[in-house]
């Protein structure tokens, strides 16, 4: 087993997470602003940077969760939509690890259909398999639909409250 | 190297049960935190409205004194009932009812939800919600103080 360190220059974009060999890796940030994560790897290591969010769940799971959030947040009044614009980062590379290695990744600014990052330095053989900023259109549609439902339910609550207050005043 | 969107694993592949649990607790905790903030703002608004109305009444009487002095009673001689129509009884009773009945409940809600939100956020992703946890913890203190003050106020009446 060898120690594989991945350094990230610039902040991890879009609240993303790093997975090494399918497992989420803990990212630590030092005082200089460089983040890094480490994993014990033998042979080939697959590093994936993704920002999975709830609107990307299968419909039934997403619907049940959203329904629960809608109810406990007083019909959406106190709720929020994480990653409203459904921005997605797809960045993945594989590395051949024979000894302790370090790879440095520099993230670019988010621009739809543009390159997400580049490997600036590496002490091992690396190959990028995914490298793109995109928008998850299905998730965006869901977020918009839920946003509309929240606005409508808040308006309905205001209307009901107004009717109750007017009725209680007029007797 | 720019590669096609297709070919990679979907985001759902990386949504393990652990990650889904974390996201659920974080989301729920944030909602509770929002409710706590809303309730605290509401409580503070009621308490402040009491203070503001007291200041308003003070300034009204100050104005009366000054008006009386400046006009040297001229207007009052002609219109002796000029200020009798102005009354703060309605406003006072409304604010009193709000402070004694509504404010303790909303302070209690704020206290409860901020405590629950800290637990949920800690169960979710404490590193990512550090700011929210600190804010909710401060809110627990503020809500507790408000709650105690309001309860003491109600009990002493």
mmCIF file of C-alpha atoms in Angstrom:
data_model
loop_
_atom_site.group_PDB
_atom_site.id
_atom_site.type_symbol
_atom_site.label_atom_id
_atom_site.label_comp_id
_atom_site.label_asym_id
_atom_site.label_seq_id
_atom_site.Cartn_x
_atom_site.Cartn_y
_atom_site.Cartn_z
ATOM 1 C CA UNK A 1 0.000 0.000 0.000
ATOM 2 C CA UNK A 2 1.296 3.444 -0.903
ATOM 3 C CA UNK A 3 0.215 6.850 0.273
ATOM 4 C CA UNK A 4 -1.448 8.906 -2.430
ATOM 5 C CA UNK A 5 -1.891 12.625 -1.754
ATOM 6 C CA UNK A 6 -4.058 14.858 -3.902
ATOM 7 C CA UNK A 7 -3.556 18.600 -3.474
ATOM 8 C CA UNK A 8 -6.131 21.108 -4.617
ATOM 9 C CA UNK A 9 -5.248 24.648 -5.564
ATOM 10 C CA UNK A 10 -8.256 27.042 -5.300
ATOM 11 C CA UNK A 11 -11.314 26.101 -3.285
ATOM 12 C CA UNK A 12 -13.196 22.949 -4.122
ATOM 13 C CA UNK A 13 -15.918 24.342 -6.373
ATOM 14 C CA UNK A 14 -19.679 23.883 -5.981
ATOM 15 C CA UNK A 15 -19.418 22.360 -2.506
ATOM 16 C CA UNK A 16 -17.974 19.262 -4.108
ATOM 17 C CA UNK A 17 -16.602 16.101 -2.526
ATOM 18 C CA UNK A 18 -13.608 13.974 -3.336
ATOM 19 C CA UNK A 19 -13.888 10.227 -3.740
ATOM 20 C CA UNK A 20 -10.814 8.032 -3.950
ATOM 21 C CA UNK A 21 -11.522 4.435 -4.912
ATOM 22 C CA UNK A 22 -15.264 5.023 -4.467
ATOM 23 C CA UNK A 23 -14.886 6.179 -0.837
ATOM 24 C CA UNK A 24 -15.290 9.778 0.203
ATOM 25 C CA UNK A 25 -11.962 11.225 1.290
ATOM 26 C CA UNK A 26 -11.620 13.825 4.029
ATOM 27 C CA UNK A 27 -10.275 17.065 2.611
ATOM 28 C CA UNK A 28 -8.113 19.147 4.919
ATOM 29 C CA UNK A 29 -7.229 22.741 4.239
ATOM 30 C CA UNK A 30 -4.002 24.315 5.437
ATOM 31 C CA UNK A 31 -3.398 27.964 6.317
ATOM 32 C CA UNK A 32 -2.102 28.809 2.859
ATOM 33 C CA UNK A 33 -5.492 27.882 1.380
ATOM 34 C CA UNK A 34 -4.318 24.647 -0.266
ATOM 35 C CA UNK A 35 -6.539 21.662 0.415
ATOM 36 C CA UNK A 36 -5.379 18.094 0.335
ATOM 37 C CA UNK A 37 -6.612 14.600 0.897
ATOM 38 C CA UNK A 38 -4.788 11.348 1.351
ATOM 39 C CA UNK A 39 -5.553 7.701 0.808
ATOM 40 C CA UNK A 40 -3.755 4.396 1.079
ATOM 41 C CA UNK A 41 -3.774 2.922 -2.403
ATOM 42 C CA UNK A 42 -2.210 -0.001 -4.191
ATOM 43 C CA UNK A 43 -2.000 -0.077 -7.982
ATOM 44 C CA UNK A 44 -4.505 2.106 -9.739
ATOM 45 C CA UNK A 45 -6.342 4.880 -7.889
ATOM 46 C CA UNK A 46 -9.485 6.482 -9.227
ATOM 47 C CA UNK A 47 -10.028 10.047 -8.007
ATOM 48 C CA UNK A 48 -13.440 11.574 -8.585
ATOM 49 C CA UNK A 49 -14.596 15.100 -7.720
ATOM 50 C CA UNK A 50 -18.396 15.375 -7.714
ATOM 51 C CA UNK A 51 -21.025 17.470 -6.016
ATOM 52 C CA UNK A 52 -23.930 15.062 -5.555
ATOM 53 C CA UNK A 53 -27.036 16.870 -4.302
ATOM 54 C CA UNK A 54 -30.530 15.792 -3.355
ATOM 55 C CA UNK A 55 -32.288 16.883 -6.550
ATOM 56 C CA UNK A 56 -30.243 14.266 -8.389
ATOM 57 C CA UNK A 57 -31.835 11.412 -6.454
ATOM 58 C CA UNK A 58 -34.285 9.045 -8.183
ATOM 59 C CA UNK A 59 -37.705 10.700 -8.395
ATOM 60 C CA UNK A 60 -39.464 8.769 -5.596
ATOM 61 C CA UNK A 61 -36.639 9.367 -3.092
ATOM 62 C CA UNK A 62 -36.330 13.024 -4.037
ATOM 63 C CA UNK A 63 -40.100 13.518 -3.837
ATOM 64 C CA UNK A 64 -40.421 11.943 -0.376
ATOM 65 C CA UNK A 65 -37.506 13.925 0.993
ATOM 66 C CA UNK A 66 -38.772 17.192 -0.491
ATOM 67 C CA UNK A 67 -42.277 16.512 0.831
ATOM 68 C CA UNK A 68 -40.823 15.973 4.309
ATOM 69 C CA UNK A 69 -38.769 19.187 4.110
ATOM 70 C CA UNK A 70 -41.807 21.092 2.800
ATOM 71 C CA UNK A 71 -43.958 19.950 5.734
ATOM 72 C CA UNK A 72 -41.436 20.556 8.538
ATOM 73 C CA UNK A 73 -40.444 23.939 7.123
ATOM 74 C CA UNK A 74 -44.014 25.296 7.468
ATOM 75 C CA UNK A 75 -44.922 24.601 3.826
ATOM 76 C CA UNK A 76 -41.601 25.729 2.433
ATOM 77 C CA UNK A 77 -41.455 29.047 4.299
ATOM 78 C CA UNK A 78 -38.238 28.156 6.139
ATOM 79 C CA UNK A 79 -36.798 25.772 3.549
ATOM 80 C CA UNK A 80 -33.962 26.378 1.128
ATOM 81 C CA UNK A 81 -32.863 24.706 -2.077
ATOM 82 C CA UNK A 82 -29.272 23.520 -2.080
ATOM 83 C CA UNK A 83 -27.572 24.092 -5.443
ATOM 84 C CA UNK A 84 -30.592 25.876 -6.930
ATOM 85 C CA UNK A 85 -29.059 26.204 -10.382
ATOM 86 C CA UNK A 86 -28.087 22.511 -10.389
ATOM 87 C CA UNK A 87 -24.483 23.254 -11.301
ATOM 88 C CA UNK A 88 -22.433 20.123 -11.636
ATOM 89 C CA UNK A 89 -18.751 19.340 -11.640
ATOM 90 C CA UNK A 90 -17.521 16.179 -13.314
ATOM 91 C CA UNK A 91 -13.846 15.661 -12.747
ATOM 92 C CA UNK A 92 -12.170 12.293 -12.555
ATOM 93 C CA UNK A 93 -8.719 10.930 -13.128
ATOM 94 C CA UNK A 94 -6.880 7.721 -12.537
ATOM 95 C CA UNK A 95 -3.347 7.390 -11.252
ATOM 96 C CA UNK A 96 -0.909 4.506 -11.260
ATOM 97 C CA UNK A 97 0.521 4.316 -7.776
ATOM 98 C CA UNK A 98 3.661 2.294 -7.116
ATOM 99 C CA UNK A 99 5.156 4.396 -4.359
ATOM 100 C CA UNK A 100 4.071 7.387 -2.243
ATOM 101 C CA UNK A 101 2.822 9.926 -4.794
ATOM 102 C CA UNK A 102 1.408 13.416 -4.974
ATOM 103 C CA UNK A 103 -0.833 14.966 -7.615
ATOM 104 C CA UNK A 104 -1.801 18.641 -7.698
ATOM 105 C CA UNK A 105 -5.122 19.694 -9.177
ATOM 106 C CA UNK A 106 -6.026 23.265 -10.027
ATOM 107 C CA UNK A 107 -9.718 24.078 -10.384
ATOM 108 C CA UNK A 108 -10.996 26.570 -12.911
ATOM 109 C CA UNK A 109 -13.853 29.006 -12.460
ATOM 110 C CA UNK A 110 -17.307 27.565 -13.136
ATOM 111 C CA UNK A 111 -18.341 28.014 -16.750
ATOM 112 C CA UNK A 112 -20.916 25.772 -18.361
ATOM 113 C CA UNK A 113 -19.413 23.156 -20.674
ATOM 114 C CA UNK A 114 -15.885 24.261 -19.882
ATOM 115 C CA UNK A 115 -12.987 22.365 -18.422
ATOM 116 C CA UNK A 116 -13.330 21.988 -14.646
ATOM 117 C CA UNK A 117 -9.720 21.493 -13.637
ATOM 118 C CA UNK A 118 -6.228 20.552 -14.700
ATOM 119 C CA UNK A 119 -3.499 18.471 -13.154
ATOM 120 C CA UNK A 120 -0.607 20.866 -12.771
ATOM 121 C CA UNK A 121 1.888 18.548 -11.106
ATOM 122 C CA UNK A 122 2.099 14.846 -10.554
ATOM 123 C CA UNK A 123 4.716 12.405 -9.391
ATOM 124 C CA UNK A 124 2.838 9.496 -10.941
ATOM 125 C CA UNK A 125 1.202 8.573 -14.218
ATOM 126 C CA UNK A 126 -2.268 10.168 -14.443
ATOM 127 C CA UNK A 127 -5.081 10.057 -16.946
ATOM 128 C CA UNK A 128 -8.109 12.344 -16.893
ATOM 129 C CA UNK A 129 -11.369 10.589 -17.730
ATOM 130 C CA UNK A 130 -13.919 13.317 -16.955
ATOM 131 C CA UNK A 131 -13.378 17.048 -16.899
ATOM 132 C CA UNK A 132 -16.395 19.238 -17.386
ATOM 133 C CA UNK A 133 -18.649 21.783 -15.692
ATOM 134 C CA UNK A 134 -22.280 21.222 -16.640
ATOM 135 C CA UNK A 135 -25.849 21.821 -15.511
ATOM 136 C CA UNK A 136 -28.090 18.934 -14.473
ATOM 137 C CA UNK A 137 -31.198 19.952 -16.405
ATOM 138 C CA UNK A 138 -33.470 17.425 -14.707
ATOM 139 C CA UNK A 139 -32.382 18.583 -11.246
ATOM 140 C CA UNK A 140 -32.790 22.214 -12.276
ATOM 141 C CA UNK A 141 -36.363 21.517 -13.412
ATOM 142 C CA UNK A 142 -37.103 19.842 -10.064
ATOM 143 C CA UNK A 143 -35.593 22.763 -8.137
ATOM 144 C CA UNK A 144 -37.659 25.233 -10.147
ATOM 145 C CA UNK A 145 -40.850 23.245 -9.642
ATOM 146 C CA UNK A 146 -40.246 23.073 -5.898
ATOM 147 C CA UNK A 147 -39.408 26.786 -5.835
ATOM 148 C CA UNK A 148 -42.730 27.571 -7.533
ATOM 149 C CA UNK A 149 -44.607 25.316 -5.087
ATOM 150 C CA UNK A 150 -42.925 27.078 -2.152
ATOM 151 C CA UNK A 151 -43.889 30.533 -3.451
ATOM 152 C CA UNK A 152 -47.493 29.423 -4.069
ATOM 153 C CA UNK A 153 -47.818 27.784 -0.658
ATOM 154 C CA UNK A 154 -46.412 30.842 1.122
ATOM 155 C CA UNK A 155 -48.881 33.067 -0.785
ATOM 156 C CA UNK A 156 -51.703 30.686 0.155
ATOM 157 C CA UNK A 157 -50.614 30.838 3.821
ATOM 158 C CA UNK A 158 -50.628 34.647 3.722
ATOM 159 C CA UNK A 159 -54.114 34.614 2.155
ATOM 160 C CA UNK A 160 -55.434 32.192 4.802
ATOM 161 C CA UNK A 161 -53.855 34.254 7.613
ATOM 162 C CA UNK A 162 -55.400 37.431 6.180
ATOM 163 C CA UNK A 163 -58.857 35.821 6.026
ATOM 164 C CA UNK A 164 -58.544 34.511 9.619
ATOM 165 C CA UNK A 165 -57.414 37.930 10.923
ATOM 166 C CA UNK A 166 -60.167 39.803 9.042
ATOM 167 C CA UNK A 167 -62.809 37.328 10.300
ATOM 168 C CA UNK A 168 -61.583 37.599 13.899
ATOM 169 C CA UNK A 169 -61.633 41.412 13.711
ATOM 170 C CA UNK A 170 -65.068 41.641 12.106
ATOM 171 C CA UNK A 171 -66.397 39.005 14.489
ATOM 172 C CA UNK B 1 -8.382 17.603 -21.823
ATOM 173 C CA UNK B 2 -12.072 18.124 -22.446
ATOM 174 C CA UNK B 3 -14.029 14.925 -22.457
ATOM 175 C CA UNK B 4 -17.604 14.047 -23.237
ATOM 176 C CA UNK B 5 -20.288 14.411 -20.559
ATOM 177 C CA UNK B 6 -21.216 10.785 -21.154
ATOM 178 C CA UNK B 7 -19.248 7.852 -19.929
ATOM 179 C CA UNK B 8 -18.791 8.871 -16.270
ATOM 180 C CA UNK B 9 -20.736 7.417 -13.381
ATOM 181 C CA UNK B 10 -23.868 9.294 -12.373
ATOM 182 C CA UNK B 11 -23.860 11.432 -9.237
ATOM 183 C CA UNK B 12 -26.270 8.975 -7.611
ATOM 184 C CA UNK B 13 -23.540 6.319 -7.681
ATOM 185 C CA UNK B 14 -21.625 8.397 -5.129
ATOM 186 C CA UNK B 15 -24.644 9.028 -2.911
ATOM 187 C CA UNK B 16 -23.951 6.374 -0.333
ATOM 188 C CA UNK B 17 -26.333 5.834 2.575
ATOM 189 C CA UNK B 18 -23.855 7.656 4.796
ATOM 190 C CA UNK B 19 -23.767 10.680 2.504
ATOM 191 C CA UNK B 20 -27.559 10.704 2.131
ATOM 192 C CA UNK B 21 -27.924 10.596 5.926
ATOM 193 C CA UNK B 22 -25.455 13.465 6.318
ATOM 194 C CA UNK B 23 -27.288 15.548 3.717
ATOM 195 C CA UNK B 24 -30.639 14.765 5.340
ATOM 196 C CA UNK B 25 -29.485 15.816 8.807
ATOM 197 C CA UNK B 26 -27.769 18.935 7.469
ATOM 198 C CA UNK B 27 -30.844 19.983 5.481
ATOM 199 C CA UNK B 28 -33.241 19.298 8.364
ATOM 200 C CA UNK B 29 -30.916 21.055 10.808
ATOM 201 C CA UNK B 30 -30.745 24.103 8.563
ATOM 202 C CA UNK B 31 -34.552 24.221 8.323
ATOM 203 C CA UNK B 32 -34.830 24.059 12.128
ATOM 204 C CA UNK B 33 -32.173 26.742 12.385
ATOM 205 C CA UNK B 34 -34.191 28.933 9.979
ATOM 206 C CA UNK B 35 -37.323 28.402 12.098
ATOM 207 C CA UNK B 36 -35.341 29.315 15.241
ATOM 208 C CA UNK B 37 -34.041 32.496 13.590
ATOM 209 C CA UNK B 38 -37.565 33.414 12.409
ATOM 210 C CA UNK B 39 -39.004 32.875 15.901
ATOM 211 C CA UNK B 40 -36.177 34.870 17.527
ATOM 212 C CA UNK B 41 -36.679 37.768 15.100
ATOM 213 C CA UNK B 42 -40.433 37.673 15.803
ATOM 214 C CA UNK B 43 -39.842 37.681 19.595
ATOM 215 C CA UNK B 44 -37.345 40.528 19.350
ATOM 216 C CA UNK B 45 -39.773 42.469 17.138
ATOM 217 C CA UNK B 46 -42.495 42.162 19.792
ATOM 218 C CA UNK B 47 -40.154 43.136 22.628
ATOM 219 C CA UNK B 48 -38.730 46.020 20.599
ATOM 220 C CA UNK B 49 -42.212 47.211 19.652
ATOM 221 C CA UNK B 50 -42.928 47.490 23.390
ATOM 222 C CA UNK B 51 -39.772 49.535 23.894
ATOM 223 C CA UNK B 52 -40.417 51.661 20.786
ATOM 224 C CA UNK B 53 -44.009 52.351 21.834
ATOM 225 C CA UNK B 54 -42.748 53.452 25.264
ATOM 226 C CA UNK B 55 -40.280 55.811 23.557
ATOM 227 C CA UNK B 56 -43.067 57.025 21.247
ATOM 228 C CA UNK B 57 -45.319 57.772 24.199
ATOM 229 C CA UNK B 58 -42.476 59.574 25.974
ATOM 230 C CA UNK B 59 -41.868 61.754 22.920
ATOM 231 C CA UNK B 60 -45.587 62.413 22.559
ATOM 232 C CA UNK B 61 -45.793 63.784 26.103
ATOM 233 C CA UNK B 62 -42.588 65.750 25.552
ATOM 234 C CA UNK B 63 -44.189 67.260 22.457
ATOM 235 C CA UNK B 64 -47.296 68.110 24.463
ATOM 236 C CA UNK B 65 -45.236 69.916 27.083
ATOM 237 C CA UNK B 66 -43.262 71.819 24.468
ATOM 238 C CA UNK B 67 -46.371 72.666 22.432
ATOM 239 C CA UNK B 68 -48.045 73.924 25.560
ATOM 240 C CA UNK B 69 -45.071 76.059 26.453
ATOM 241 C CA UNK B 70 -44.536 77.421 22.938
ATOM 242 C CA UNK B 71 -48.097 78.270 22.198
ATOM 243 C CA UNK B 72 -48.484 79.756 25.662
ATOM 244 C CA UNK B 73 -51.806 78.038 26.035
ATOM 245 C CA UNK B 74 -53.289 80.078 23.164
ATOM 246 C CA UNK B 75 -54.456 77.109 21.147
ATOM 247 C CA UNK B 76 -55.602 75.254 24.221
ATOM 248 C CA UNK B 77 -57.673 78.205 25.295
ATOM 249 C CA UNK B 78 -59.596 78.038 22.029
ATOM 250 C CA UNK B 79 -59.530 74.221 21.678
ATOM 251 C CA UNK B 80 -59.389 72.775 25.191
ATOM 252 C CA UNK B 81 -60.055 69.183 23.962
ATOM 253 C CA UNK B 82 -57.388 69.258 21.238
ATOM 254 C CA UNK B 83 -55.292 66.336 22.516
ATOM 255 C CA UNK B 84 -57.968 64.345 24.302
ATOM 256 C CA UNK B 85 -58.726 62.322 21.183
ATOM 257 C CA UNK B 86 -55.189 60.894 21.141
ATOM 258 C CA UNK B 87 -54.980 57.728 23.171
ATOM 259 C CA UNK B 88 -52.389 54.963 23.407
ATOM 260 C CA UNK B 89 -54.639 52.581 25.313
ATOM 261 C CA UNK B 90 -55.349 50.381 22.270
ATOM 262 C CA UNK B 91 -51.697 50.185 21.223
ATOM 263 C CA UNK B 92 -50.573 49.526 24.789
ATOM 264 C CA UNK B 93 -53.050 46.749 25.393
ATOM 265 C CA UNK B 94 -52.194 45.148 22.031
ATOM 266 C CA UNK B 95 -48.451 45.185 22.798
ATOM 267 C CA UNK B 96 -49.082 43.978 26.364
ATOM 268 C CA UNK B 97 -51.072 41.011 25.091
ATOM 269 C CA UNK B 98 -48.344 40.272 22.507
ATOM 270 C CA UNK B 99 -45.573 40.458 25.112
ATOM 271 C CA UNK B 100 -47.366 38.373 27.723
ATOM 272 C CA UNK B 101 -48.876 35.696 25.482
ATOM 273 C CA UNK B 102 -47.175 35.514 22.064
ATOM 274 C CA UNK B 103 -43.566 36.500 22.820
ATOM 275 C CA UNK B 104 -42.851 33.773 25.454
ATOM 276 C CA UNK B 105 -44.188 31.121 23.056
ATOM 277 C CA UNK B 106 -42.094 32.360 20.122
ATOM 278 C CA UNK B 107 -39.023 32.654 22.374
ATOM 279 C CA UNK B 108 -39.640 29.070 23.499
ATOM 280 C CA UNK B 109 -39.980 27.937 19.869
ATOM 281 C CA UNK B 110 -36.741 29.711 19.000
ATOM 282 C CA UNK B 111 -34.965 28.084 21.955
ATOM 283 C CA UNK B 112 -36.277 24.617 21.148
ATOM 284 C CA UNK B 113 -35.575 24.756 17.415
ATOM 285 C CA UNK B 114 -32.109 26.249 17.814
ATOM 286 C CA UNK B 115 -31.196 23.433 20.219
ATOM 287 C CA UNK B 116 -32.627 20.784 17.877
ATOM 288 C CA UNK B 117 -30.916 22.389 14.867
ATOM 289 C CA UNK B 118 -27.512 22.227 16.597
ATOM 290 C CA UNK B 119 -28.038 18.499 17.251
ATOM 291 C CA UNK B 120 -29.118 17.831 13.654
ATOM 292 C CA UNK B 121 -26.319 19.910 12.136
ATOM 293 C CA UNK B 122 -23.786 18.119 14.324
ATOM 294 C CA UNK B 123 -25.204 14.768 13.181
ATOM 295 C CA UNK B 124 -24.992 15.882 9.542
ATOM 296 C CA UNK B 125 -21.865 17.617 8.341
ATOM 297 C CA UNK B 126 -20.470 19.674 11.226
ATOM 298 C CA UNK B 127 -17.404 20.790 9.250
ATOM 299 C CA UNK B 128 -19.507 22.227 6.439
ATOM 300 C CA UNK B 129 -22.062 23.790 8.805
ATOM 301 C CA UNK B 130 -19.593 25.306 11.270
ATOM 302 C CA UNK B 131 -20.951 28.858 10.886
ATOM 303 C CA UNK B 132 -24.571 27.765 11.244
ATOM 304 C CA UNK B 133 -23.758 25.682 14.362
ATOM 305 C CA UNK B 134 -21.985 28.643 16.010
ATOM 306 C CA UNK B 135 -24.875 30.968 15.103
ATOM 307 C CA UNK B 136 -27.484 28.520 16.433
ATOM 308 C CA UNK B 137 -25.484 28.063 19.639
ATOM 309 C CA UNK B 138 -25.441 31.840 20.172
ATOM 310 C CA UNK B 139 -29.167 31.880 19.393
ATOM 311 C CA UNK B 140 -29.766 29.278 22.136
ATOM 312 C CA UNK B 141 -28.282 31.743 24.639
ATOM 313 C CA UNK B 142 -30.180 34.750 23.275
ATOM 314 C CA UNK B 143 -33.491 32.829 23.150
ATOM 315 C CA UNK B 144 -32.960 31.421 26.651
ATOM 316 C CA UNK B 145 -32.336 34.909 28.073
ATOM 317 C CA UNK B 146 -35.390 36.315 26.252
ATOM 318 C CA UNK B 147 -37.513 33.348 27.359
ATOM 319 C CA UNK B 148 -36.519 33.738 31.028
ATOM 320 C CA UNK B 149 -37.021 37.532 30.999
ATOM 321 C CA UNK B 150 -40.459 37.175 29.385
ATOM 322 C CA UNK B 151 -41.500 34.377 31.773
ATOM 323 C CA UNK B 152 -40.398 36.407 34.791
ATOM 324 C CA UNK B 153 -42.307 39.389 33.367
ATOM 325 C CA UNK B 154 -45.469 37.308 32.902
ATOM 326 C CA UNK B 155 -45.151 35.713 36.368
ATOM 327 C CA UNK B 156 -44.723 39.073 38.082
ATOM 328 C CA UNK B 157 -47.969 40.435 36.595
#
